PDB file of C-alpha atoms in Angstrom:
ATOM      1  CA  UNK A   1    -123.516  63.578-227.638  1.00 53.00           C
ATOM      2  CA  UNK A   2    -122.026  62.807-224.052  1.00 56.00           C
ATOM      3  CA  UNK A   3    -119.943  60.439-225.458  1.00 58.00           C
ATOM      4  CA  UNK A   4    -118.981  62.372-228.699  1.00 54.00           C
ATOM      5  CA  UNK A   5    -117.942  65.023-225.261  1.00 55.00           C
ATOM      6  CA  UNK A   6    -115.714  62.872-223.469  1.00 52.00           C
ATOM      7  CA  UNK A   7    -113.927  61.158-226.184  1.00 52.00           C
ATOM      8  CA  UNK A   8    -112.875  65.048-227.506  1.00 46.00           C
ATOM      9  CA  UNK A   9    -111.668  65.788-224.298  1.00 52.00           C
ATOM     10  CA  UNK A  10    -109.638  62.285-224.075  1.00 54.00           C
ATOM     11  CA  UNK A  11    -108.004  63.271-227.481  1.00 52.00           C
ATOM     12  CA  UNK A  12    -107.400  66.634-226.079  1.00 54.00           C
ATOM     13  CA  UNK A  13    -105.430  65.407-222.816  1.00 64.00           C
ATOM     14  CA  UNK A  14    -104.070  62.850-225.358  1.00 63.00           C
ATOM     15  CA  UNK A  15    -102.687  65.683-227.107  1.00 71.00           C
ATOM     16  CA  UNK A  16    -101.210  67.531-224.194  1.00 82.00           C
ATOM     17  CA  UNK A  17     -99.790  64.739-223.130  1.00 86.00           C
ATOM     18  CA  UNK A  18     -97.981  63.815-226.053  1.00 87.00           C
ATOM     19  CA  UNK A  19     -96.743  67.420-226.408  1.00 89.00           C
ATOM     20  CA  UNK A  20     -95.423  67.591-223.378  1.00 88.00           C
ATOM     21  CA  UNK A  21     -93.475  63.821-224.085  1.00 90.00           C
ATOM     22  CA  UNK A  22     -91.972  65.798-226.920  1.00 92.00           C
ATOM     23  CA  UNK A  23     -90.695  68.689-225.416  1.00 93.00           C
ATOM     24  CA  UNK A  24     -88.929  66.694-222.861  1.00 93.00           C
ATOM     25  CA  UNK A  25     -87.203  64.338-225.252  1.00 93.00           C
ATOM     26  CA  UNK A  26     -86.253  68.171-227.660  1.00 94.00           C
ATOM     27  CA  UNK A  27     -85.196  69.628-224.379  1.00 94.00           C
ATOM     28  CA  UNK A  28     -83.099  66.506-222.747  1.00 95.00           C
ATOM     29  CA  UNK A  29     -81.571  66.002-226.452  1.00 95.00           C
ATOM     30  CA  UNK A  30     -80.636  69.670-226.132  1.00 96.00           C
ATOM     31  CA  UNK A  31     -78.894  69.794-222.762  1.00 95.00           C
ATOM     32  CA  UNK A  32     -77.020  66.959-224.013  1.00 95.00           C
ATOM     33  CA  UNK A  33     -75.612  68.747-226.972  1.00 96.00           C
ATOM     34  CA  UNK A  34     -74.823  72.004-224.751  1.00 96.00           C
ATOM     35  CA  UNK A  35     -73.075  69.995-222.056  1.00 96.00           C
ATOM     36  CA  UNK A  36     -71.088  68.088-225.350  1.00 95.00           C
ATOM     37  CA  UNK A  37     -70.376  72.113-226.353  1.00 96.00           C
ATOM     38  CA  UNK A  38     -69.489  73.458-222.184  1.00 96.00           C
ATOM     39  CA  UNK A  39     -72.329  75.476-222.444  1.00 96.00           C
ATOM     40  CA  UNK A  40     -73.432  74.876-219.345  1.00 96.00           C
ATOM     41  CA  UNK A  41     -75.560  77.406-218.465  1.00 96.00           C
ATOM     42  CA  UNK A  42     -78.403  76.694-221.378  1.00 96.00           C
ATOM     43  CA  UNK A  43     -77.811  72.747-220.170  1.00 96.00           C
ATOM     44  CA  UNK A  44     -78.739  74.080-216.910  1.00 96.00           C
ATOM     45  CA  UNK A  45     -82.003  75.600-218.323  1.00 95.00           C
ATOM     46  CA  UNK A  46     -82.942  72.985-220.183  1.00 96.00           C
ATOM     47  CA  UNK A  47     -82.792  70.368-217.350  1.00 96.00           C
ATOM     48  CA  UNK A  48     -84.716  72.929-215.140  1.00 95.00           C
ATOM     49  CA  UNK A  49     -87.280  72.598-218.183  1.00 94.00           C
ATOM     50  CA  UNK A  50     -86.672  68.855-218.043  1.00 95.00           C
ATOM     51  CA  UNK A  51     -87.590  68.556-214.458  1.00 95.00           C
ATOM     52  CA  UNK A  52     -90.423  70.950-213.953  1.00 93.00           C
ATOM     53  CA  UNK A  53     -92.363  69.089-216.588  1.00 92.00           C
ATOM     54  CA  UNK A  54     -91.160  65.411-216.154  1.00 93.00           C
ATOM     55  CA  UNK A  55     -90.712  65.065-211.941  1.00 93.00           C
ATOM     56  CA  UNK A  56     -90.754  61.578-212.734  1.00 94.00           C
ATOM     57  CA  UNK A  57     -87.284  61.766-214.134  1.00 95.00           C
ATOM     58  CA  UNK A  58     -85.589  63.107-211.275  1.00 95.00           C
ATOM     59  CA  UNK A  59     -83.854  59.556-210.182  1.00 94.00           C
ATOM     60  CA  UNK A  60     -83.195  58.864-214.066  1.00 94.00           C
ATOM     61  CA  UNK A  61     -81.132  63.062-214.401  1.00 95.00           C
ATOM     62  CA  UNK A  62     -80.100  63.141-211.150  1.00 96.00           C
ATOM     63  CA  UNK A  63     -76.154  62.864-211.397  1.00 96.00           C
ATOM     64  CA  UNK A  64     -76.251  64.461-215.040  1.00 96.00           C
ATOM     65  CA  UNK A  65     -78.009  67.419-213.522  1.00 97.00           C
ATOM     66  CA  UNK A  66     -75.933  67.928-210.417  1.00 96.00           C
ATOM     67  CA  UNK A  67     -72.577  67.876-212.839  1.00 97.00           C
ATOM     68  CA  UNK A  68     -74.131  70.491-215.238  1.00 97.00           C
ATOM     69  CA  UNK A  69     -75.318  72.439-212.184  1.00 97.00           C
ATOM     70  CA  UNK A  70     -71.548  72.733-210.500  1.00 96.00           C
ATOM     71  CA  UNK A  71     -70.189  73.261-213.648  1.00 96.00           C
ATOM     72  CA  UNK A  72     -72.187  76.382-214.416  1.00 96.00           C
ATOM     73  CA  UNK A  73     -72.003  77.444-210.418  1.00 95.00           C
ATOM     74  CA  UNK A  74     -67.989  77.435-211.111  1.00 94.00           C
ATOM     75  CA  UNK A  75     -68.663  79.655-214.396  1.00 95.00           C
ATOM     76  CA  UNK A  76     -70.936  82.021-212.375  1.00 95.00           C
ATOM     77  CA  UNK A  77     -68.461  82.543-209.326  1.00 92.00           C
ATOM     78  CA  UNK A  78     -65.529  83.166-211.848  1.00 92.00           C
ATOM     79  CA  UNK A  79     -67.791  85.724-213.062  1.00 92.00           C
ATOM     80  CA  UNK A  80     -68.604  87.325-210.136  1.00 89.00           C
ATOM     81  CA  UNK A  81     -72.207  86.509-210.703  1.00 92.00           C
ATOM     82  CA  UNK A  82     -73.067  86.224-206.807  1.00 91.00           C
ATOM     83  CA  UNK A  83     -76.780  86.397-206.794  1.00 92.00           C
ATOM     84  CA  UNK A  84     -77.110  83.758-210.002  1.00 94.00           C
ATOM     85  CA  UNK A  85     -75.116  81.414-208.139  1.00 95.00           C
ATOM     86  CA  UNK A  86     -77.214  81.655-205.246  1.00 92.00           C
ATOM     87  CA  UNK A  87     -80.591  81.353-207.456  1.00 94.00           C
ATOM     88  CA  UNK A  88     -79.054  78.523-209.283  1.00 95.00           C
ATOM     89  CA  UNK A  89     -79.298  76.698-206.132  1.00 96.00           C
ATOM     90  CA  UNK A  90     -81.952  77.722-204.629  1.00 94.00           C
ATOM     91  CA  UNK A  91     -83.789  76.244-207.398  1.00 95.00           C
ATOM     92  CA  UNK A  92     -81.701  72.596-206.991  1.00 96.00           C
ATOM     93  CA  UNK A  93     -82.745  72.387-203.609  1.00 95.00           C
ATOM     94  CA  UNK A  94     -86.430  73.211-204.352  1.00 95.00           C
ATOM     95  CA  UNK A  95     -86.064  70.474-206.693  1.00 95.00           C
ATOM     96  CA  UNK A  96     -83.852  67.715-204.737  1.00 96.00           C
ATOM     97  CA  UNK A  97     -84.347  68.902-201.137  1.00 95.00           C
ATOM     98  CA  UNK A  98     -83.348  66.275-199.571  1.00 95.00           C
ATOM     99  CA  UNK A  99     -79.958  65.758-201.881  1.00 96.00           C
ATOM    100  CA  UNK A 100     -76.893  65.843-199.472  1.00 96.00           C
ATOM    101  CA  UNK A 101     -74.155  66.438-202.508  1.00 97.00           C
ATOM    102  CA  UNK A 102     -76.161  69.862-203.301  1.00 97.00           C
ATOM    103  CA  UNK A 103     -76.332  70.948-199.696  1.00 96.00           C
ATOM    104  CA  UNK A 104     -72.520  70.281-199.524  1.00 96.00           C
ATOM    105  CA  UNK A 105     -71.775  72.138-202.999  1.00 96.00           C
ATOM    106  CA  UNK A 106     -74.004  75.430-201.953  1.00 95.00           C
ATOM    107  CA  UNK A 107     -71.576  75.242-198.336  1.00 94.00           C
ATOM    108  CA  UNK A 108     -68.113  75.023-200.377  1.00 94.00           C
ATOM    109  CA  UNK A 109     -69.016  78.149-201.935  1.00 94.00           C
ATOM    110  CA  UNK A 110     -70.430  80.313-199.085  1.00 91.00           C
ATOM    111  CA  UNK A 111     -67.686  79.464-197.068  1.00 89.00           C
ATOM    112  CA  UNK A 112     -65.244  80.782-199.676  1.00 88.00           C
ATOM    113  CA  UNK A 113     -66.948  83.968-200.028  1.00 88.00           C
ATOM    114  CA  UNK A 114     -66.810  84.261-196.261  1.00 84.00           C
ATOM    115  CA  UNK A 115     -70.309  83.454-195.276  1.00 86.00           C
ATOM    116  CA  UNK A 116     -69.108  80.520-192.440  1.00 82.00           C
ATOM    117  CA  UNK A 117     -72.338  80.801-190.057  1.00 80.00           C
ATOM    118  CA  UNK A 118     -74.450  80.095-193.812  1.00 84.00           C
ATOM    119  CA  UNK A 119     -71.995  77.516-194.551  1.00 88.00           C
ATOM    120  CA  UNK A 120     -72.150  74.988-191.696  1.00 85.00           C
ATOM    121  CA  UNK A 121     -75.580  74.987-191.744  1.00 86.00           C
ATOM    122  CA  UNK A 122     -75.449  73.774-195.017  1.00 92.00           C
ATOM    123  CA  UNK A 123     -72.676  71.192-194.209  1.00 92.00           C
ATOM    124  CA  UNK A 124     -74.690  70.095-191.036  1.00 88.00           C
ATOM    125  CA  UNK A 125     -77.733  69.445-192.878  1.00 91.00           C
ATOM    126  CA  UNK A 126     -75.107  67.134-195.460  1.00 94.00           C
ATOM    127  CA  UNK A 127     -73.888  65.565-193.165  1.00 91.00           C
ATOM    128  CA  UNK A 128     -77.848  64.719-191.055  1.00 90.00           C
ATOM    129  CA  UNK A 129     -79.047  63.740-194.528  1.00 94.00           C
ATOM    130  CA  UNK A 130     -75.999  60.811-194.925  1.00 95.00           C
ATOM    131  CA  UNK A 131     -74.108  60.797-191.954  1.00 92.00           C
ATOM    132  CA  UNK A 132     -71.486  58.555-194.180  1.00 93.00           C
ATOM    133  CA  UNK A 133     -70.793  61.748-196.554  1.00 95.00           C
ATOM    134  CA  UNK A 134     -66.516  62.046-195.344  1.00 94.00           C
ATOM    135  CA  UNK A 135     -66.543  65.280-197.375  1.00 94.00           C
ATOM    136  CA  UNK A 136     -69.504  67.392-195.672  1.00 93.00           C
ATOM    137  CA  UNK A 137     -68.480  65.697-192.243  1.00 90.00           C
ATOM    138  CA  UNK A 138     -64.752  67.386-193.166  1.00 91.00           C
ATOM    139  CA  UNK A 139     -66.202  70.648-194.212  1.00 91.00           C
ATOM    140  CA  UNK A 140     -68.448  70.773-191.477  1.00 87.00           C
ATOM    141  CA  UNK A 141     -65.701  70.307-189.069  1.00 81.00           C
ATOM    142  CA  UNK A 142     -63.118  72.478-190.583  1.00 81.00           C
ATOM    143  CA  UNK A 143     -65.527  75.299-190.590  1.00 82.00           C
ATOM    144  CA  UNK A 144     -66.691  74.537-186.931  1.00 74.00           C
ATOM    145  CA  UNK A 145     -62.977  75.252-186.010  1.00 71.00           C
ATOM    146  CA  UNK A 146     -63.168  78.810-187.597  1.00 67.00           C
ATOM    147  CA  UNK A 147     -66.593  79.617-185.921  1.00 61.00           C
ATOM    148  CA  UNK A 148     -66.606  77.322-182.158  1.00 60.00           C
ATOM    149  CA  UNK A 149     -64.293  79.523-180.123  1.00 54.00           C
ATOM    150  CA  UNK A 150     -61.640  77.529-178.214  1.00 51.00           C
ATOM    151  CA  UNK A 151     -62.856  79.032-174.868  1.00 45.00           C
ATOM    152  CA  UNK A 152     -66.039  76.723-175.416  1.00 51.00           C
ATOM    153  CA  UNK A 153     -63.982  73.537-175.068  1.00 50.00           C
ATOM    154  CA  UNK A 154     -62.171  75.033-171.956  1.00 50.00           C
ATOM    155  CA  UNK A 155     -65.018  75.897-170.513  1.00 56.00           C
ATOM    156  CA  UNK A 156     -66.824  72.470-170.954  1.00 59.00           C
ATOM    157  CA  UNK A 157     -63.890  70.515-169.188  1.00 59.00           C
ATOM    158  CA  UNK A 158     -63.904  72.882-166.121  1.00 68.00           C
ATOM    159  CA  UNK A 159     -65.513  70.278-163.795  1.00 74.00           C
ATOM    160  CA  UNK A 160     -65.567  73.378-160.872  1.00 78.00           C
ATOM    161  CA  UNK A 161     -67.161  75.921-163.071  1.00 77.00           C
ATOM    162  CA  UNK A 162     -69.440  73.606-164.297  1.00 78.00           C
ATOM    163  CA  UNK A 163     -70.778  71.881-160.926  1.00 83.00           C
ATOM    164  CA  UNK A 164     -70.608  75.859-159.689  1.00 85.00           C
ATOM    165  CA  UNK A 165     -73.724  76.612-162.423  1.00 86.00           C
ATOM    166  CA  UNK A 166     -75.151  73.215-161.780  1.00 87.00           C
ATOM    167  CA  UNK A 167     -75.872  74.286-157.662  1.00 90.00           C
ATOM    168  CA  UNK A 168     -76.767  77.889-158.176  1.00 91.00           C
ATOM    169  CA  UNK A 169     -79.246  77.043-160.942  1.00 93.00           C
ATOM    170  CA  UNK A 170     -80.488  74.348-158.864  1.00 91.00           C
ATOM    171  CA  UNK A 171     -80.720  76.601-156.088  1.00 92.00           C
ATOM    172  CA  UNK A 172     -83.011  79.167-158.165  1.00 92.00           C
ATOM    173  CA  UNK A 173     -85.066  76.512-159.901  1.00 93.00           C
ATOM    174  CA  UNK A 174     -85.713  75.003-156.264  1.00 92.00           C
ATOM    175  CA  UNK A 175     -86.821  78.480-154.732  1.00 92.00           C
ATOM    176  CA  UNK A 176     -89.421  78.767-157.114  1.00 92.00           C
ATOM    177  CA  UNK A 177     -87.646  79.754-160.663  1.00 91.00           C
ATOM    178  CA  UNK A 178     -89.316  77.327-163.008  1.00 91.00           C
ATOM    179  CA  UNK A 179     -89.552  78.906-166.135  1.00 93.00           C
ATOM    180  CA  UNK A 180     -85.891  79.642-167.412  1.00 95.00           C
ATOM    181  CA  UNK A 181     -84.544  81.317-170.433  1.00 94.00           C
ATOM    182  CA  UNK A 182     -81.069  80.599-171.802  1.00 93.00           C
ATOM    183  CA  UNK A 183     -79.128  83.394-173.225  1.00 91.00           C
ATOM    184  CA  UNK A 184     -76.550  82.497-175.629  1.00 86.00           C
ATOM    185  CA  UNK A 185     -77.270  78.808-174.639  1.00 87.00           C
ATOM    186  CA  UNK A 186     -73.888  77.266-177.077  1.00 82.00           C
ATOM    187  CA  UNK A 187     -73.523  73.974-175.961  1.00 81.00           C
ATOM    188  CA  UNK A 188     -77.348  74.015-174.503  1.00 88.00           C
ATOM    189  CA  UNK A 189     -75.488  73.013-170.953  1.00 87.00           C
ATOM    190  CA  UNK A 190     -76.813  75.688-168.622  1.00 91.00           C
ATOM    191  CA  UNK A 191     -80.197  74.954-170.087  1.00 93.00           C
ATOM    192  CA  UNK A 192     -79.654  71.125-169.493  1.00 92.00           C
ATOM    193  CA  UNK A 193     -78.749  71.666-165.938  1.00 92.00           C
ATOM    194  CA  UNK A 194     -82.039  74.163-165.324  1.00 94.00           C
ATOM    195  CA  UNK A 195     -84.122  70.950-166.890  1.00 93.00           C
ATOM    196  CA  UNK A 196     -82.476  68.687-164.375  1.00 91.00           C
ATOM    197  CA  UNK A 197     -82.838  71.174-161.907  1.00 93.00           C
ATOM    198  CA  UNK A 198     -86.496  70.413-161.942  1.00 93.00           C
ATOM    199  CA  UNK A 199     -87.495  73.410-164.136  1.00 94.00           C
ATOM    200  CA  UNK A 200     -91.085  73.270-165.983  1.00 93.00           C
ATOM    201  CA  UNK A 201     -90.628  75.424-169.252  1.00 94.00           C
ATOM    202  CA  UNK A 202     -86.771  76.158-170.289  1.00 95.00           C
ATOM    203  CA  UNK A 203     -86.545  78.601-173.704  1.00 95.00           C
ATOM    204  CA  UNK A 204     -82.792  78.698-174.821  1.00 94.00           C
ATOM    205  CA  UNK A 205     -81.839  81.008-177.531  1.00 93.00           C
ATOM    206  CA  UNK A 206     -78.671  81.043-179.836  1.00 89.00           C
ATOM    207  CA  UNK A 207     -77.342  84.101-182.124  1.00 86.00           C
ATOM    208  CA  UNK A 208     -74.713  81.865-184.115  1.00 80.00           C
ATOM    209  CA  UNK A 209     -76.278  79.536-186.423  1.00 78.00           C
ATOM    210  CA  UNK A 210     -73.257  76.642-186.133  1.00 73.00           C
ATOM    211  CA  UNK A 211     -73.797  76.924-182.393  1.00 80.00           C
ATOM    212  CA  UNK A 212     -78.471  76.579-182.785  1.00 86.00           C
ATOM    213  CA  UNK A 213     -77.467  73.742-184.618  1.00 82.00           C
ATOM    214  CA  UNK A 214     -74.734  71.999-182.500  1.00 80.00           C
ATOM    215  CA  UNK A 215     -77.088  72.547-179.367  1.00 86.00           C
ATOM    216  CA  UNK A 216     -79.845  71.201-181.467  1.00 87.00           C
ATOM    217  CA  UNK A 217     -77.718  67.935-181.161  1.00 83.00           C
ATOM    218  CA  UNK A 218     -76.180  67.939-177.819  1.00 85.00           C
ATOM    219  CA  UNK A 219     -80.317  68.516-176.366  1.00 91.00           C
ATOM    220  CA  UNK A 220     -81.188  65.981-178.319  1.00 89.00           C
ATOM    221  CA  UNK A 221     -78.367  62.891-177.637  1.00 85.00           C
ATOM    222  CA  UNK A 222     -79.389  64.167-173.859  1.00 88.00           C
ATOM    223  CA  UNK A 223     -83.315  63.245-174.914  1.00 90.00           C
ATOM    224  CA  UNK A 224     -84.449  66.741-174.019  1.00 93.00           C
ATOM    225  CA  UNK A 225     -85.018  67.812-177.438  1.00 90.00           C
ATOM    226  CA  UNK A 226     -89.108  68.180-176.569  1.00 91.00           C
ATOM    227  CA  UNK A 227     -88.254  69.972-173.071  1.00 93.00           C
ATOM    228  CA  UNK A 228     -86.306  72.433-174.451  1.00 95.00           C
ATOM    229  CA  UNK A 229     -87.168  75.063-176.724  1.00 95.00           C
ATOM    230  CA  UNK A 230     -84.257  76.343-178.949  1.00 94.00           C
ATOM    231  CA  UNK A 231     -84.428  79.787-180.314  1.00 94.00           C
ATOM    232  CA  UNK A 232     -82.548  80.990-183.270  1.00 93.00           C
ATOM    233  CA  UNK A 233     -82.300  84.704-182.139  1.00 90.00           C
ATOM    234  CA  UNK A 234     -80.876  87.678-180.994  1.00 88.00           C
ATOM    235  CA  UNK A 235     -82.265  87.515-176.214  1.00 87.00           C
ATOM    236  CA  UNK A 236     -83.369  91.125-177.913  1.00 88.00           C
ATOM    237  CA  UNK A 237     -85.317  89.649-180.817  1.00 91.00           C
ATOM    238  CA  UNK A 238     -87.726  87.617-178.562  1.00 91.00           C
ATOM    239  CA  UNK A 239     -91.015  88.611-178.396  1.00 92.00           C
ATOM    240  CA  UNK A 240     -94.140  87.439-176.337  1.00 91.00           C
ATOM    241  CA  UNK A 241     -96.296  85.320-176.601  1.00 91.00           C
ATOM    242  CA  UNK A 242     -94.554  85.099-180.102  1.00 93.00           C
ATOM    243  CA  UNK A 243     -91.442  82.868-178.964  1.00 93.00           C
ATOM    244  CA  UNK A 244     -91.968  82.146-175.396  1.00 92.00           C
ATOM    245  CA  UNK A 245     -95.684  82.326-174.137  1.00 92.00           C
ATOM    246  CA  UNK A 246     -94.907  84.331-171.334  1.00 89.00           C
ATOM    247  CA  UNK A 247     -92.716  86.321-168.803  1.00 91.00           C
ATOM    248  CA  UNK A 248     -89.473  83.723-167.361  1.00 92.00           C
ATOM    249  CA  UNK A 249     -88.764  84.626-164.060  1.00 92.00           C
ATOM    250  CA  UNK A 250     -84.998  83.133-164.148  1.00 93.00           C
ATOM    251  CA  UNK A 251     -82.593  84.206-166.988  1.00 92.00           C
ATOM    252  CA  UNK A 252     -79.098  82.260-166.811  1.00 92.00           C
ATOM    253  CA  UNK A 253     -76.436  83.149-169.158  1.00 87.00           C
ATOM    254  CA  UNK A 254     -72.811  82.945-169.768  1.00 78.00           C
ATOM    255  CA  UNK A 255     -71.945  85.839-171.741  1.00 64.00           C
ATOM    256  CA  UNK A 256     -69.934  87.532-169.724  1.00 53.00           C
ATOM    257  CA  UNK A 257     -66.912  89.077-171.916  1.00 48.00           C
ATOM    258  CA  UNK A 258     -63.644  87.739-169.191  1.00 45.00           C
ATOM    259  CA  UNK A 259     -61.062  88.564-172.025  1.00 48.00           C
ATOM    260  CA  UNK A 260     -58.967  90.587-169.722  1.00 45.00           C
ATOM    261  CA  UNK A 261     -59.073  88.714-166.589  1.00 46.00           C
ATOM    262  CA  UNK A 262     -59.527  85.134-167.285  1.00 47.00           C
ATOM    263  CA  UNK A 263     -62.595  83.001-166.441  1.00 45.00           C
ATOM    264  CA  UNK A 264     -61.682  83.742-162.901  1.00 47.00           C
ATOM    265  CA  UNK A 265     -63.284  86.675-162.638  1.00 45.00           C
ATOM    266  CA  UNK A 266     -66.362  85.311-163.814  1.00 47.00           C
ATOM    267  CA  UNK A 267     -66.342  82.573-161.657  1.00 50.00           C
ATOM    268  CA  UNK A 268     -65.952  84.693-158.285  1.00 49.00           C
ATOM    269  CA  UNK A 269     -69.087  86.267-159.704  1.00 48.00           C
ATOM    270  CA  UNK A 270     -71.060  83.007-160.196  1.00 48.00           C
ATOM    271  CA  UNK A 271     -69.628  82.307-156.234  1.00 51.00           C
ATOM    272  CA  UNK A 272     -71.777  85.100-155.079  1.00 49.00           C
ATOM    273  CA  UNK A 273     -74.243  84.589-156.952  1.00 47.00           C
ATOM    274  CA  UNK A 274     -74.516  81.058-155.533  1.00 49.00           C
ATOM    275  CA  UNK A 275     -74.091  82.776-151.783  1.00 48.00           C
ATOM    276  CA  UNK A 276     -77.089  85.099-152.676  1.00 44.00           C
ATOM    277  CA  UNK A 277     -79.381  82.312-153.716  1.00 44.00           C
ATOM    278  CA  UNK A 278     -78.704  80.542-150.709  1.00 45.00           C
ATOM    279  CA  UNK A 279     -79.362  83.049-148.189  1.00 43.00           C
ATOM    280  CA  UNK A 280     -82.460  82.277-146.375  1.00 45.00           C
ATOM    281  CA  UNK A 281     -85.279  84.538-146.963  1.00 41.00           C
TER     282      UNK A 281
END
């Protein structure tokens, strides 16, 4: 009886097994015939089908499935379809992750509907994933113009300005500042100079996504990446012990809006701060 038991339930799984062979090969066959007929958007079904129930084919579709999957994203953005679009690749990258082409596809079209924080991310993570990919790394550049303000670069080459944070930071961190948070850390410099400084815990947070993810980089080519916690929020988002375990008791920042009179201005006021700092207690 045991036996007569497990061979029924071998020919069951048998069974299931060969069913689900079958449906593959009906729905593969299928796709094929849509894709021969532009119908991409049943193709598109049918390989999600295809690839939910055979994960071993993923390698073997791959390319087939990434042409039927631009094809129909094109259909669904002529159409206005916003939201399908978005699904449709929501549900590539649950399925190829790690694929650098997809990640690069989903940033061409947020960036032309205007979403350019969403879109670099996208392109950076194309570019991470194969740093050899010449059309992320020209996407990801191109939108990095539109979103890295010019007054960034200025700012980074001001030798004075710069060596001006370095000592009043330094001067803080030495008088007994050594927990430090970052606001609007960009580049992740100010934060890299309270490190050096001598700081114990330094919390750095970012509001623009292109900017998290370029200080993500510049921390890390510095080898600071675990010294440095990064922060993908709004200074009025963070929370305790949430984000940051406790209370900082220095908060550096260079936020200060000098539109009308130059970085001048705010350098005078970094001067006094400095002169503050230094006066003996």
């Amino acid at each position: 009886m045991p036996n007569s038991n497990a061979k029924l339930h071998s020919n069951h799984r048998g069974g299931r097994e060969a069913s689900r062979r079958e449906l593959v090969s009906r729905s593969l066959q299928s796709a094929q015939h849509c894709l021969e007929n532009q119908d991409f958007g049943t193709a598109y079904a049918h390989y999600l089908l295809v690839l939910n129930l055979a994960p071993e084919l993923k390698t073997t579709v791959k390319e087939t499935f990434q042409f039927t999957l631009f094809k129909w994203a094109e259909e669904l953005d002529s159409l206005a379809r916003i939201q399908d679009l978005f699904n449709c690749y929501e549900q590539a990258l649950e399925l190829y992750p790690n694929d650098e082409v997809i990640c690069n596809s989903m940033g061409e079209h947020l960036f032309r509907m205007g979403f350019r924080d969403e879109a670099a991310g996208y392109f950076h993570k194309a570019v991470k994933l194969n740093p050899d990919f010449a059309d992320a790394r020209e996407n990801f550049y191109r939108v990095a113009n539109w979103l890295v303000e010019r007054w960034h670069f200025i700012m980074l080459n001001d030798a004075k300005r710069n060596l001006t944070y370095l000592r009043a930071i330094g001067s803080a961190v030495r008088s007994g500042s050594k927990s430090v948070l970052d606001i609007g850390t960009g580049t992740g410099i100010l934060s890299m100079f309270a490190k050096k400084a001598g700081a114990s815990f330094v919390y750095a947070c970012e509001l623009s996504k292109t900017m998290y993810e370029l200080a993500h980089d510049v921390v890390a080519a510095n080898n600071m990446e675990r010294e440095i916690k990064l922060l993908h929020l709004k200074s009025l988002d963070i929370e305790i012990p949430k984000h940051i375990p406790e209370r900082v008791s220095l908060v550096v920042t260079e936020t200060v809006d000098a539109g009308l009179f130059g970085e001048g201005i705010v350098e005078s006021l970094i001067h006094a701060w400095e002169h503050l700092l230094l006066q003996p207690k």
